């Protein structure tokens, strides 16, 4: 469904009136309608919520930070646009996945209230860390947009965020990293980018249960176990299952391989330069493992998160996979 009304220009929300927290990396989080946003991403998300005009076939890749966004956008692009970009001619061979697929808040709406996105060839793919309630109105209302959500266990996410920030803050790698306890405490209280994490996950989970044709819910840990199965699942969900001919050619396997951690990490374009002007591209490919948290977090911390998971997700039917592997990280 496409909206026809004229775009609205939003006045900046008075972020100085919102509840705020300063993180150890100097990032400011502001609380808006119950969710914590990095301060400068709130206005872009509000603009996108109002002004984005969904088109049939649009694909939104949604996630909490460090849940596997880079991996999923690479897969969505390679699957949905394989006619245009077969794996051997993929733009992923020469650019970071998140340069090829832009984010609503970090790219398209960052500097413009109402960017012209009409020229992007269909199917258009966008990523976002927004919770479901903050998605563009036209996406939530449309029957013909597809949303793919990737959920990763909170322990690995917490560690991935921390290591990412340490690697990107000048001097932090060499200096003693700031104590983890305070940061962990905030995370457990839901003060986390686009958190509380349980609200974010449950928002998409509920939509998935209500409309599985529109919202696909993927677990990072399960996709690690069976990438090819997930490539097939995503292709079917997007309405472009592999043909018999493509199956014979091993297209799903080729796409899974192109988008694998090992392949992407070793592509020259992902080894140097910056994304969003600040983050080293290489730091989007750190370990890519399940259970890596046990190298960094104490058993007590894991227990604290388990208790939160038990309390928040009980009876919802989601299986948050902290217990998938608890060794030193597996491929
Ligand atoms: P973002 O939220 O900043 O966009 P995102 O791509 O969601 O980051 O997450 C990065 C994590 O996904 C990293 O996890 P780690 O710190 O535990 O290692 C990164 O290594 C992992 N990752 C990136 N690409 C892949 C991939 N192709 N397969 C599996 N994991 C991947």
Short mmCIF file of C-alpha atoms and ligand atoms in Angstrom, two decimals, residues 63-72 74 96 98 129 150 152 156-157 159-161 163-164 220 224 258-262 264-265 275-276 279 283-289 292, ligand 1:
data_model
loop_
_atom_site.label_atom_id
_atom_site.label_comp_id
_atom_site.label_asym_id
_atom_site.label_seq_id
_atom_site.Cartn_x
_atom_site.Cartn_y
_atom_site.Cartn_z
CA UNK A 63 17.32 -5.87 14.72
CA UNK A 64 18.77 -4.73 17.97
CA UNK A 65 22.38 -3.58 17.54
CA UNK A 66 24.91 -6.41 17.19
CA UNK A 67 22.32 -9.07 16.50
CA UNK A 68 23.57 -9.93 12.99
CA UNK A 69 22.30 -6.98 10.95
CA UNK A 70 25.29 -6.98 8.60
CA UNK A 71 24.86 -10.68 7.90
CA UNK A 72 21.11 -10.41 7.35
CA UNK A 74 23.89 -9.24 2.98
CA UNK A 96 30.45 -3.31 3.06
CA UNK A 98 25.71 -1.76 5.22
CA UNK A 129 17.24 -0.83 14.85
CA UNK A 150 16.98 -11.13 13.68
CA UNK A 152 20.45 -12.78 19.10
CA UNK A 156 26.50 -12.34 23.14
CA UNK A 157 24.93 -9.03 22.13
CA UNK A 159 29.66 -8.45 24.70
CA UNK A 160 29.55 -7.67 20.99
CA UNK A 161 28.40 -4.08 21.64
CA UNK A 163 33.91 -4.95 22.18
CA UNK A 164 32.72 -2.97 19.16
CA UNK A 220 21.13 -15.73 14.94
CA UNK A 224 24.64 -20.21 12.37
CA UNK A 258 29.16 -15.33 -0.03
CA UNK A 259 27.46 -13.94 3.10
CA UNK A 260 29.33 -16.11 5.59
CA UNK A 261 31.42 -14.50 8.30
CA UNK A 262 34.64 -15.90 6.80
CA UNK A 264 32.77 -11.13 4.33
CA UNK A 265 35.54 -10.64 6.88
CA UNK A 275 31.11 3.18 8.19
CA UNK A 276 28.89 6.06 9.34
CA UNK A 279 33.17 2.92 12.93
CA UNK A 283 34.95 -4.10 13.52
CA UNK A 284 31.64 -5.31 12.12
CA UNK A 285 33.34 -8.70 11.71
CA UNK A 286 34.79 -9.62 15.09
CA UNK A 287 34.23 -13.27 16.11
CA UNK A 288 30.88 -14.17 14.59
CA UNK A 289 30.42 -16.95 17.13
CA UNK A 292 31.52 -15.94 22.92
P1 LIG B 1 25.28 -3.48 13.87
O1 LIG B 1 24.16 -3.60 14.83
O2 LIG B 1 26.28 -2.43 14.29
O3 LIG B 1 24.82 -3.31 12.48
P2 LIG B 1 25.62 -6.28 13.53
O4 LIG B 1 26.01 -6.55 12.13
O5 LIG B 1 24.18 -6.46 13.90
O6 LIG B 1 26.11 -4.84 13.95
O7 LIG B 1 26.42 -7.23 14.50
C1 LIG B 1 27.79 -7.50 14.42
C2 LIG B 1 27.97 -8.89 14.95
O8 LIG B 1 27.61 -9.83 13.94
C3 LIG B 1 29.41 -9.20 15.31
O9 LIG B 1 29.34 -10.19 16.34
P3 LIG B 1 30.55 -10.47 17.35
O10 LIG B 1 30.97 -9.19 17.93
O11 LIG B 1 29.99 -11.41 18.38
O12 LIG B 1 31.62 -11.12 16.55
C4 LIG B 1 29.92 -9.76 14.00
O13 LIG B 1 31.11 -10.50 14.12
C5 LIG B 1 28.76 -10.62 13.59
N1 LIG B 1 28.74 -10.88 12.14
C6 LIG B 1 29.02 -10.03 11.13
N2 LIG B 1 28.91 -10.65 9.96
C7 LIG B 1 28.53 -11.92 10.22
C8 LIG B 1 28.27 -13.06 9.41
N3 LIG B 1 28.36 -13.00 8.09
N4 LIG B 1 27.92 -14.21 10.02
C9 LIG B 1 27.82 -14.28 11.35
N5 LIG B 1 28.07 -13.25 12.19
C10 LIG B 1 28.42 -12.08 11.63
#
